[in-house]
Short mmCIF file of C-alpha atoms in Angstrom, two decimals:
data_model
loop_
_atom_site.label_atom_id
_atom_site.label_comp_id
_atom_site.label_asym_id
_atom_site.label_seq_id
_atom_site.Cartn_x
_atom_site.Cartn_y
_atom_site.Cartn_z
CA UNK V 21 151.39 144.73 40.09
CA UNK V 22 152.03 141.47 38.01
CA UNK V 23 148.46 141.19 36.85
CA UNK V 24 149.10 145.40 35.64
CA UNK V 25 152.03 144.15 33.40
CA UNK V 26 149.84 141.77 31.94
CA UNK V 27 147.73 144.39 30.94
CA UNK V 28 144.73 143.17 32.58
CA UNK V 29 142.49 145.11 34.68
CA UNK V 30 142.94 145.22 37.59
CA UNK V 31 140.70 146.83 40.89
CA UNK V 32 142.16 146.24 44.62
CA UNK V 33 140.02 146.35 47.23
CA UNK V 34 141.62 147.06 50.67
CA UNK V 35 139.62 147.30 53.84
CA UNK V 36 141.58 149.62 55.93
CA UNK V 37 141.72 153.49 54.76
CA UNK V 38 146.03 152.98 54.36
CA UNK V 39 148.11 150.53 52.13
CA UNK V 40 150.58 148.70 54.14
CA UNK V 41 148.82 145.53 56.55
CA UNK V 42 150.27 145.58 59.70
CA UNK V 43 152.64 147.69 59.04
CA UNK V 44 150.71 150.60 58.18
CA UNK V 45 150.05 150.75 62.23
CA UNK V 46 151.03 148.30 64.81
CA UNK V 47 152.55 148.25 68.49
CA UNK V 48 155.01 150.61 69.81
CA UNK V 49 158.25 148.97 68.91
CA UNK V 50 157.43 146.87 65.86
CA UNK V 51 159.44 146.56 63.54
CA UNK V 52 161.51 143.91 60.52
CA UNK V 53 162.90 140.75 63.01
CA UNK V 54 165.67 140.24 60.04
CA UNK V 55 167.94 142.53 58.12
CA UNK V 56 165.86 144.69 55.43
CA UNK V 57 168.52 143.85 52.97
CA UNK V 58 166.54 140.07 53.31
CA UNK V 59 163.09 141.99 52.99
CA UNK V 60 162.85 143.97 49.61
CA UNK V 61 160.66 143.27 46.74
CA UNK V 62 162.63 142.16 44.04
CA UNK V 63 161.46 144.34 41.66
CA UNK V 64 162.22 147.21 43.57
CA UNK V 65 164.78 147.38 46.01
CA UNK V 66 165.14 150.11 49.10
CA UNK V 67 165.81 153.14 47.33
CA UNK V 68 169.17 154.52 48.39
CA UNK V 69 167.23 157.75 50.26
CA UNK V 70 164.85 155.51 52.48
CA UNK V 71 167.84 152.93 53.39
CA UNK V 72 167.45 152.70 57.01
CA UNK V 73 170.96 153.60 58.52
CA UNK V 74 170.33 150.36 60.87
CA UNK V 75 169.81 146.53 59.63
CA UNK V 76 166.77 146.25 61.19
CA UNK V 77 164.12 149.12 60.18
CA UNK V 78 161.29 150.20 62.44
CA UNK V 79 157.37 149.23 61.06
CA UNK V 80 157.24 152.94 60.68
CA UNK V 81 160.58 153.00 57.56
CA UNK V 82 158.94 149.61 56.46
CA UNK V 83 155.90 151.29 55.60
CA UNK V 84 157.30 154.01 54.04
CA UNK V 85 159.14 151.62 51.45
CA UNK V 86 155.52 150.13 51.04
CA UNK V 87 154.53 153.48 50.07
CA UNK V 88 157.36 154.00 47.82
CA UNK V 89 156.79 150.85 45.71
CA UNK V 90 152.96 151.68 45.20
CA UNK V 91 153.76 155.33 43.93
CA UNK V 92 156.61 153.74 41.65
CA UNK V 93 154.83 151.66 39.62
CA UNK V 94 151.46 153.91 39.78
CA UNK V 95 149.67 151.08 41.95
CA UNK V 96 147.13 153.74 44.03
CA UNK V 97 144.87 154.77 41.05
CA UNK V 98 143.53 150.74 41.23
CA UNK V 99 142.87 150.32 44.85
CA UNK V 100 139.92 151.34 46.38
CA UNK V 101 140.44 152.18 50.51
CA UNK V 102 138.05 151.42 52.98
CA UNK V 103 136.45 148.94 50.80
CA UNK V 104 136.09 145.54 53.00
CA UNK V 105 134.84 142.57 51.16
CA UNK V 106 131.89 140.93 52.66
CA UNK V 107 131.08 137.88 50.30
CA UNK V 108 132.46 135.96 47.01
CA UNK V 109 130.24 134.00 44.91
CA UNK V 110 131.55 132.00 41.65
CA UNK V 111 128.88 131.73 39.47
CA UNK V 112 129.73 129.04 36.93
CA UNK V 113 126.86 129.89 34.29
CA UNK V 114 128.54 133.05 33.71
CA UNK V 115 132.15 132.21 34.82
CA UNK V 116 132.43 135.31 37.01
CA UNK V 117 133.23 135.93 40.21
CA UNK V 118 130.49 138.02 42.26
CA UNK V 119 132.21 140.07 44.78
CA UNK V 120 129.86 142.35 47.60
CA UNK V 121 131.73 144.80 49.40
CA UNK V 122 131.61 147.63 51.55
CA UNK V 123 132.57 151.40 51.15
CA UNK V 124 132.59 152.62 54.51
CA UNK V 125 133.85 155.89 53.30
CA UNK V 126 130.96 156.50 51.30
CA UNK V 127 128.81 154.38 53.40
CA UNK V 128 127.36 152.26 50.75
CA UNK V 129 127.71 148.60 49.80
CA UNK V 130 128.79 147.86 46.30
CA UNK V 131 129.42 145.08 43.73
CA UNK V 132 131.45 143.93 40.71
CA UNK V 133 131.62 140.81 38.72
CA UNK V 134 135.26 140.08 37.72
CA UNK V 135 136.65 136.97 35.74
CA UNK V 136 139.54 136.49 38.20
CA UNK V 137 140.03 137.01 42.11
CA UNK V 138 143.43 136.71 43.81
CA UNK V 139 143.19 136.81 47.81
CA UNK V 140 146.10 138.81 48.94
CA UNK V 141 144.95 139.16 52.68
CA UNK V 142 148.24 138.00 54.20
CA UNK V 143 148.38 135.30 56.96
CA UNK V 144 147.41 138.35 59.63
CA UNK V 145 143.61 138.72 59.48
CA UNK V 146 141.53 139.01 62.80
CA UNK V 147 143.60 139.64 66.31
CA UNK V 148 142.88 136.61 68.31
CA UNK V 149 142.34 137.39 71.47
CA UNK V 150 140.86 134.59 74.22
CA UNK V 151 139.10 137.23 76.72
CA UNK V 152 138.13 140.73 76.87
CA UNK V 153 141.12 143.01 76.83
CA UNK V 154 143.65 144.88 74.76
CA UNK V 155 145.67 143.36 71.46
CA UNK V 156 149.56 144.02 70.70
CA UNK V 157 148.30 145.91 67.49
CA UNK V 158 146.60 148.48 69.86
CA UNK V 159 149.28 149.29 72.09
CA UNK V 160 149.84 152.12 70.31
CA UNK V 161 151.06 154.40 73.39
CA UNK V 162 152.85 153.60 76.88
CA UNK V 163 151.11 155.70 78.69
CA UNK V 164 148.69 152.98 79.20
CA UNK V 165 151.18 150.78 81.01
CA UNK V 166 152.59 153.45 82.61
CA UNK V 167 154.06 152.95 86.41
CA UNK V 168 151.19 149.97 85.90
CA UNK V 169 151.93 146.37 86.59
CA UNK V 170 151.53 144.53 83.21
CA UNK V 171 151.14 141.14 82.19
CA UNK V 172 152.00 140.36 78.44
CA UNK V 173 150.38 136.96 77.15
CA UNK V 174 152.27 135.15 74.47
CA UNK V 175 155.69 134.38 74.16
CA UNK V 176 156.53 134.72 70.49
CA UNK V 177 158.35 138.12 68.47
CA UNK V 178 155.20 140.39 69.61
CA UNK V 179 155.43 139.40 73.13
CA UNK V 180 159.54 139.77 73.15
CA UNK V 181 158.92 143.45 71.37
CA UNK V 182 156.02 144.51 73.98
CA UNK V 183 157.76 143.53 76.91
CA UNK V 184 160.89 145.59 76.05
CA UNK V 185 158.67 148.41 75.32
CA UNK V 186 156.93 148.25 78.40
CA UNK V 187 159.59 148.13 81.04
CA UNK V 188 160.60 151.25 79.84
CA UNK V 189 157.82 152.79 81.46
CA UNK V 190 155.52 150.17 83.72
CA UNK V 191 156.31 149.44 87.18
CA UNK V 192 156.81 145.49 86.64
CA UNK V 193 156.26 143.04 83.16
CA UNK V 194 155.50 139.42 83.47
CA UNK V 195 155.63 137.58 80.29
CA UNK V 196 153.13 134.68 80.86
CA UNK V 197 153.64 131.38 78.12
CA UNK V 198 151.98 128.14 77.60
CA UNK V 199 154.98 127.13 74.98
CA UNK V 200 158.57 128.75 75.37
CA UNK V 201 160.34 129.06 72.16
CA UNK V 202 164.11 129.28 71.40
CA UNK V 203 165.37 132.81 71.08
CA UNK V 204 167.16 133.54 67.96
CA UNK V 205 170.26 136.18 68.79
CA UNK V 206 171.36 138.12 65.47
CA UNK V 207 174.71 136.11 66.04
CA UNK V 208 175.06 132.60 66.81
CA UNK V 209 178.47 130.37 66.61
CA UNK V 210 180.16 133.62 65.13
CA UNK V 211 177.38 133.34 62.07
CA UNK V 212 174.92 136.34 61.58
CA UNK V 213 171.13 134.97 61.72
CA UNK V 214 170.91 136.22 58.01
CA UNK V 215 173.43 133.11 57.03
CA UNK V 216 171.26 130.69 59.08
CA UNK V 217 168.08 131.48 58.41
CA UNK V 218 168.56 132.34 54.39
CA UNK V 219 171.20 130.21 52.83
CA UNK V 220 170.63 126.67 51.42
CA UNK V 221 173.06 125.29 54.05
CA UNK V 222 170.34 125.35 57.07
CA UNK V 223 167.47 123.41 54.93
CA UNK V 224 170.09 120.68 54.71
CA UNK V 225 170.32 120.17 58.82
CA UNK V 226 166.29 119.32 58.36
CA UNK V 227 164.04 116.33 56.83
CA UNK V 228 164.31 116.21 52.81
CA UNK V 229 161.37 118.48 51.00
CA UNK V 230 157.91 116.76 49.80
CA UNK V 231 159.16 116.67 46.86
CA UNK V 232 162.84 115.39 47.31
CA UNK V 233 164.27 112.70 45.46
CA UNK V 234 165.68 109.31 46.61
CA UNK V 235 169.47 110.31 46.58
CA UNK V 236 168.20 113.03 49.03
CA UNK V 237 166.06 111.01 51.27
CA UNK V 238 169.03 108.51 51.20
CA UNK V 239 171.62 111.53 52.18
CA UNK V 240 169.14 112.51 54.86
CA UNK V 241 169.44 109.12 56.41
CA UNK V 242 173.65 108.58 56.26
CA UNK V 243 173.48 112.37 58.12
CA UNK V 244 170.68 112.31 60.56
CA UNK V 245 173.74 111.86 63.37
CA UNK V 246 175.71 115.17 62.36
CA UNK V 247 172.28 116.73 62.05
CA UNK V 248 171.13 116.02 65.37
CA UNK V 249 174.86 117.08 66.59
CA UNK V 250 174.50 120.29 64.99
CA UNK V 251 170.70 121.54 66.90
CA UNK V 252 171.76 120.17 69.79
CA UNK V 253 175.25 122.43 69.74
CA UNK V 254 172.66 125.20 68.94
CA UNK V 255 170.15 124.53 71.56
CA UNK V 256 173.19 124.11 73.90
CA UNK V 257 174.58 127.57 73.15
CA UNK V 258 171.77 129.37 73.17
CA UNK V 259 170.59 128.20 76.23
CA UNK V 260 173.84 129.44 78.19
CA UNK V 261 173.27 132.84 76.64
CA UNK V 262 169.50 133.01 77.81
CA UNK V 263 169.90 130.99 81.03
CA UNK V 264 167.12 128.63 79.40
CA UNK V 265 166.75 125.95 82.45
CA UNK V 266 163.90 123.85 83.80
CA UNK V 267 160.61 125.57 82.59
CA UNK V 268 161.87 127.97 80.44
CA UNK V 269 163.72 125.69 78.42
CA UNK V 270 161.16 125.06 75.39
CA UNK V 271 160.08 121.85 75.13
CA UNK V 272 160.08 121.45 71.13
CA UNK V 273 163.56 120.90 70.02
CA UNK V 274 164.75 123.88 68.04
CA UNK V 275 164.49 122.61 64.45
CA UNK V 276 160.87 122.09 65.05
CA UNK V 277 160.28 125.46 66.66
CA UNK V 278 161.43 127.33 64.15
CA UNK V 279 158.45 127.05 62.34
CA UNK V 280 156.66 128.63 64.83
CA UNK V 281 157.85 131.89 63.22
CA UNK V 282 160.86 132.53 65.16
CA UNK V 283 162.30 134.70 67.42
CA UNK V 284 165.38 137.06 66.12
CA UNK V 285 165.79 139.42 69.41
CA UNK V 286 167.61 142.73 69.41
CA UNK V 287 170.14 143.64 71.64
CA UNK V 288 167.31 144.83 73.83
CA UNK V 289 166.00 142.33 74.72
CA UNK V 290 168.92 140.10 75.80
CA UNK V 291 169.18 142.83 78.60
CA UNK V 292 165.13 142.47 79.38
CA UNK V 293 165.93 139.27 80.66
CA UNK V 294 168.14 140.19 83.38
CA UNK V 295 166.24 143.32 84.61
CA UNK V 296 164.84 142.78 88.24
CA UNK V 297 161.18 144.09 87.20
CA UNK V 298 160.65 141.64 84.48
CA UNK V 299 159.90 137.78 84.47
CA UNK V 300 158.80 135.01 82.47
CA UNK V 301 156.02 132.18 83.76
CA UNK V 302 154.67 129.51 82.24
CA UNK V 303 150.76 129.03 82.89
CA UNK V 304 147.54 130.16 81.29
CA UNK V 305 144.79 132.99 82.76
CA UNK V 306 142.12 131.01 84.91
CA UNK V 307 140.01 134.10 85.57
CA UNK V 308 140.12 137.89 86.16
CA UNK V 309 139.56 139.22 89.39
CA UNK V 310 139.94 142.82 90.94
CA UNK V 311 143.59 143.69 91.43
CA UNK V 312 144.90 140.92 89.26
CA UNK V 313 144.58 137.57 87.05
CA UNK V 314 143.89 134.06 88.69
CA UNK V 315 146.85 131.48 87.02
CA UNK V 316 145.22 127.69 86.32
CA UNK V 317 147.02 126.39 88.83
CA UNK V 318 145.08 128.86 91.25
CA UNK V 319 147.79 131.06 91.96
CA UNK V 320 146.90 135.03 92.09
CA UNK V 321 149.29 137.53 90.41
CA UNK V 322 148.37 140.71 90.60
CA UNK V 323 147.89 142.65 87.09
CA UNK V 324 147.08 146.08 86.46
CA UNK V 325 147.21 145.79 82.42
CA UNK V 326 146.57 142.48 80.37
CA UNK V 327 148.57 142.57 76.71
CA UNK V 328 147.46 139.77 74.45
CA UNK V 329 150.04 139.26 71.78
CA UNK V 330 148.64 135.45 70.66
CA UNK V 331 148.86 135.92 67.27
CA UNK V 332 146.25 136.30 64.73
CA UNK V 333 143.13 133.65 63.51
CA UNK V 334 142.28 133.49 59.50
CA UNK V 335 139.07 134.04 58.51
CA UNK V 336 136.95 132.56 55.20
CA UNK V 337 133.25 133.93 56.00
CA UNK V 338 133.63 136.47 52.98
CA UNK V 339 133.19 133.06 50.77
CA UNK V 340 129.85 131.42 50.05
CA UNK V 341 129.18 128.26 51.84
CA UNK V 342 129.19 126.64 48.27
CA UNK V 343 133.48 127.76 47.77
CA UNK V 344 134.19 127.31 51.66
CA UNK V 345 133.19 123.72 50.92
CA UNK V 346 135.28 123.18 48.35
CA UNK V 347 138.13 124.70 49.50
CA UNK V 348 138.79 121.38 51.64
CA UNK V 349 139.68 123.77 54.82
CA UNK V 350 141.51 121.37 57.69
CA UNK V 351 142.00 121.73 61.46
CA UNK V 352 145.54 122.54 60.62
CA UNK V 353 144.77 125.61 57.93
CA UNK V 354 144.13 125.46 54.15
CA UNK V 355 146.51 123.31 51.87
CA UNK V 356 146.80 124.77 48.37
CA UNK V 357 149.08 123.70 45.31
CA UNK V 358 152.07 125.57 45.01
CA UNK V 359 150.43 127.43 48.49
CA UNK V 360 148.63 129.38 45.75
CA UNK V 361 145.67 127.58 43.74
CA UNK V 362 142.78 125.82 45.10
CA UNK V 363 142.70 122.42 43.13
CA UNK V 364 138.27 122.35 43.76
CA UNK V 365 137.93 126.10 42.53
CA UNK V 366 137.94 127.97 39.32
CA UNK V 367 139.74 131.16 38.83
CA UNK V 368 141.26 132.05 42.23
CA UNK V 369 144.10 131.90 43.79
CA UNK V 370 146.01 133.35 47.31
CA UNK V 371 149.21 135.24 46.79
CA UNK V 372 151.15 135.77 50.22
CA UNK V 373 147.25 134.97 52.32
CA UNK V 374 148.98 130.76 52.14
CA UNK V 375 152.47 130.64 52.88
CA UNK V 376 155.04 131.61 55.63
CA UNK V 377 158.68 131.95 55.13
CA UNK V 378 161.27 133.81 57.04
CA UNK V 379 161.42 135.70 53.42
CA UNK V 380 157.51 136.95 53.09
CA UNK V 381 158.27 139.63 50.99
CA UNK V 382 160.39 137.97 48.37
CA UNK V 383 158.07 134.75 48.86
CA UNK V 384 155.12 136.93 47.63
CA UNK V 385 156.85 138.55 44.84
CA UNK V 386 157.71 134.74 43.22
CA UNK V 387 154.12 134.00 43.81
CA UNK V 388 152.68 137.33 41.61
CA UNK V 389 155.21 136.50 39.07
CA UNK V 390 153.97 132.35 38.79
CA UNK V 391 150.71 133.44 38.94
CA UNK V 392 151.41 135.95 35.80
CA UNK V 393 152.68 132.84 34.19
CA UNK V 394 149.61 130.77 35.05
CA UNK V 395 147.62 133.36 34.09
CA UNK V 396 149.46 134.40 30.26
CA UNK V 397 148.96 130.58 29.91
CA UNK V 398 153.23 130.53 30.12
CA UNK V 399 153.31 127.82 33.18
CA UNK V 400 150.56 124.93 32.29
CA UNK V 401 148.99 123.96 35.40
CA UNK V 402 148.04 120.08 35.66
CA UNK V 403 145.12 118.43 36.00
CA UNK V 404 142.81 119.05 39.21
CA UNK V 405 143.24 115.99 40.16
CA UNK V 406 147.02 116.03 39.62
CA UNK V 407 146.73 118.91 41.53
CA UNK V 408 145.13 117.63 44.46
CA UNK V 409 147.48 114.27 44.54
CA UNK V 410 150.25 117.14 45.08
CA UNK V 411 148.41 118.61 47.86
CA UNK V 412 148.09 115.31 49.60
CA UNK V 413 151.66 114.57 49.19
CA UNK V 414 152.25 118.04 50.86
CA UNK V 415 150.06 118.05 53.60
CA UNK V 416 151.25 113.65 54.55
CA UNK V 417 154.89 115.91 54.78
CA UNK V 418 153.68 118.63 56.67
CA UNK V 419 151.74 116.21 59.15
CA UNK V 420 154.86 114.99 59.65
CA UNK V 421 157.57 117.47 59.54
CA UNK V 422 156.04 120.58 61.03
CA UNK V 423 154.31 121.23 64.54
CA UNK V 424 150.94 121.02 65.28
CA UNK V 425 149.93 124.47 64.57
CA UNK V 426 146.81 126.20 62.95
CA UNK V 427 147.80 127.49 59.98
CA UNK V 428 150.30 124.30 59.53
CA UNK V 429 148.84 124.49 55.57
CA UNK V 430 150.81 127.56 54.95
CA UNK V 431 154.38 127.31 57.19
CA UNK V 432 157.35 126.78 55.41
CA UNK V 433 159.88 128.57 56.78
CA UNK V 434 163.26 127.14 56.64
CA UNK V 435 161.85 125.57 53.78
CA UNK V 436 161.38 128.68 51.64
CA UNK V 437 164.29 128.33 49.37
CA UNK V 438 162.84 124.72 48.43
CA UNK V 439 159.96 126.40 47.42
CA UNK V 440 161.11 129.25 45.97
CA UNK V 441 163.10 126.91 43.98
CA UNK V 442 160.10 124.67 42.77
CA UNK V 443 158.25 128.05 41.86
CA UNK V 444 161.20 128.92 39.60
CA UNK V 445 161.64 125.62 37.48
CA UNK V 446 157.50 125.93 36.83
CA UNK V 447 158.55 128.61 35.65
CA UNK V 448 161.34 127.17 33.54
CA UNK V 449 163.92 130.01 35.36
CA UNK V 450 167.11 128.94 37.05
CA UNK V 451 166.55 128.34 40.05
CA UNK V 452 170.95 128.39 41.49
CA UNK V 453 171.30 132.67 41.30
CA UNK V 454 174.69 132.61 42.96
CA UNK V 455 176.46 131.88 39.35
CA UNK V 456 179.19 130.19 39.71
CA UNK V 457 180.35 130.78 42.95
CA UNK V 458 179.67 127.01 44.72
CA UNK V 459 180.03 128.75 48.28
CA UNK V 460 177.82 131.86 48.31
CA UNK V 461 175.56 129.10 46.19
CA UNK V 462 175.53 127.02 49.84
CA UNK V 463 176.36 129.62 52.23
CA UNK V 464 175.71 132.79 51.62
CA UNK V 465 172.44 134.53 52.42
CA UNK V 466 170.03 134.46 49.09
CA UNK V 467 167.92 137.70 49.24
CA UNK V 468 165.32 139.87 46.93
CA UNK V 469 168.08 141.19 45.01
CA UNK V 470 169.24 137.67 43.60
CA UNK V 471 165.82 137.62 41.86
CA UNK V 472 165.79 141.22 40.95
CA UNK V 473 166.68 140.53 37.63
CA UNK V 474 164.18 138.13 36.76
CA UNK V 475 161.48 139.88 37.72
CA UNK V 476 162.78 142.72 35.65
CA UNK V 477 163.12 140.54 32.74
CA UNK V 478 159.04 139.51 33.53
CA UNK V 479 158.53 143.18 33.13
CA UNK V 480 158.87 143.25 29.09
CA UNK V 481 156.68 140.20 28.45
CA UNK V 482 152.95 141.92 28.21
CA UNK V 483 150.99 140.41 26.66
CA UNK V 484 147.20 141.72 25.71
CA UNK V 485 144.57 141.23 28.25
CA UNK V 486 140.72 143.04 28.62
CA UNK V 487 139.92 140.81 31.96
CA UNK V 488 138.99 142.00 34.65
CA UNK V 489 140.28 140.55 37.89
CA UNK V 490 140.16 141.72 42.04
#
């Protein structure tokens, strides 16, 4: 939508025959893990008639705010459905990009040359799945684990969701884990999640940002004891409340495993855990047999359904060799500046494909609107290799700070304000939106609508444009 205020020209190609990701279709059960008042874009908040009555909307009232946004601002007329890209070539005699892709609904491959290309994939791409069997996304319908014995793989949001879902109708669920992760109630020390997981005041409990200065590195130091009091007092309580003992106490300390995505349960769930036909083990599938799964320590449990919710796996193969290689892809996932622009490679950039906050929605919008900036030549990008010292400096932090994980090049997560913050003084915005209040400035919960009115302000700068960008 930013690059349509610009007045460029603009064609989307989507793969799928909807708008939407994953939530045009998903598992039974999906839906927003945190209060939709946190997930709006913040140039167009829920409209008053599709305000979900709870805090927590179903995938199905998500999508239908998706929908609403794209007929607002006249977004369908520029994407083409069913159109998957295949390949991306710069050519740098020309300075266009070459894009191949194909229209399954008219059965015929195509291609366009464009000056700009902007990967907006997001970070859920291909449904990884270790063996032969069914995906969260496809459990569409519960009569497939009906009066059945299921086993759900995973132990993340998808895995919490499916289970729930399931014991309403399967004989017995067994969740089985290699990690456990801490469970996030909606209330926590009398503080709703949306305080902890979107105010400034969290952030402060963790190491300093990349890009902190010495007075902040120096503060981190003095208050690493009250820091460590404060997750362990969180670990503590939580683990009463989930009964989180021996095994199924997760091994990663909680500040750490929040950056595994989190785990904001409803109500149901809490209730899952004491019902006699569900349990949790930890262990990983050996084999299948008839009648069941073989554990790796040779145990037997006997299975009638496998459920894989273990995430999804990125994909590059739609880029040439040639871009791949410049990309500088690690082990860990793909470190960009700013989580948007590839120092190595001309004219293209990811906008919500790179980064992971517990705030993707508003995250994405900041990104469009710096990348209008770069683009009207209104933020001043530095040097490539300016650039790439940045990225180094990012990804030493990361190394550090963060998990091992595979996309490790795109999780922030407690550190989105930080970032949202660094977008905003590129460009030259303020990035404090509280006014003058000092307490909702460190404690209250910063959502889309504190950032509605810049992006309305962005609205009324256009300048001219005739490129053409995908």
């Amino acid at each position: 939508m930013r690059s349509l205020v610009l007045s460029y020209q603009v064609l989307v190609l989507e793969a799928s025959s909807d708008i939407g990701g994953v939530w045009a279709a998903n598992y039974m059960g999906y839906g927003l893990q945190v209060p939709w008042r946190t997930y709006q874009f913040p140039d167009f908040l829920w409209p008053e008639e599709l305000r979900p009555l709870s805090d927590y909307p179903t995938g199905q009232q998500v999508q239908q705010y998706i929908r609403a946004y794209a007929e607002h601002f006249g977004l369908m007329r520029h994407i083409r459905l069913n159109s998957k890209v295949l390949r991306l070539r710069w050519h740098p005699g020309s300075c266009k990009w070459e894009a191949v892709y194909c229209d399954s609904a008219r059965e015929k491959f195509c291609k366009v040359f464009v000056d700009f290309v902007t990967v907006c994939t997001g970070m859920y791409n291909n449904p990884l799945i270790p063996s032969y069997t069914m995906h969260a996304k496809d459990f569409v319908d519960t009569s497939v684990v009906h009066s059945r014995r299921v086993l759900i793989v995973g132990a993340g949001k998808t895995a919490l969701e499916c289970s729930l879902v399931a014991s309403r109708t399967a004989a017995s669920v067994t969740m089985l884990y290699r990690q456990a992760h801490w469970p996030m109630p909606r209330t926590v020390l009398g503080l709703n999640t949306k305080n902890l997981l979107f105010s400034r005041a969290t952030p402060i409990m963790l190491p300093p940002y990349y890009v902190a200065g010495s007075t902040s590195r120096a503060l981190d130091v003095v208050t690493r004891p009250l820091k460590r009091l404060f997750w362990r007092t969180m670990e503590g309580v939580i683990a009463s409340k989930f009964g989180l003992h021996g095994e199924l106490r997760p091994r990663v300390p909680m500040p750490g495993d929040l950056f595994y995505g989190g785990q904001v349960l409803e109500d149901g769930c809490v209730a899952l855990a004491e019902s006699d036909s569900y349990k949790s083990l930890w262990g990983e599938i050996n084999s299948f047999v008839r009648n069941g799964v073989i554990l790796q320590d040779g145990s037997f449990l006997p299975v009638d359904v496998v459920l894989y919710c273990t995430g999804y796996e990125k994909t590059y193969d739609y880029f040439d060799h040639d871009t791949r290689s410049q990309l500088g892809l690690q082990k860990d996932g793909l470190y960009l500046y700013r989580n948007c622009i590839p120092p190595g490679v001309p004219h293209l950039a990811f906008v919500g494909s790179e980064v992971a906050t517990y705030s993707n929605i508003l995250t994405q919008g900041l990104q469009a609107l710096w990348l209008a900036e770069v683009l009207s030549d209104r933020v001043k990008l530095p040097s490539p290799a300016a650039m790439a010292t940045d990225v180094r400096a990012q990804q030493r932090w990361r190394r550090k700070v963060i998990p091992p994980q595979r996309n490790r090049g795109a999780v922030l997560m407690l550190y989105g304000q930080q970032y949202h913050d660094q977008l905003l003084r590129d460009m030259s915005a303020q990035p404090r939106r509280k006014g003058l209040n000092l307490l909702a400035e460190c404690f209250g919960a910063y959502t889309p609508e504190d950032y509605s009115e810049l992006t309305a302000a962005e609205a009324h700068r256009v300048p001219a444009s005739s490129r053409l960008g995908i």
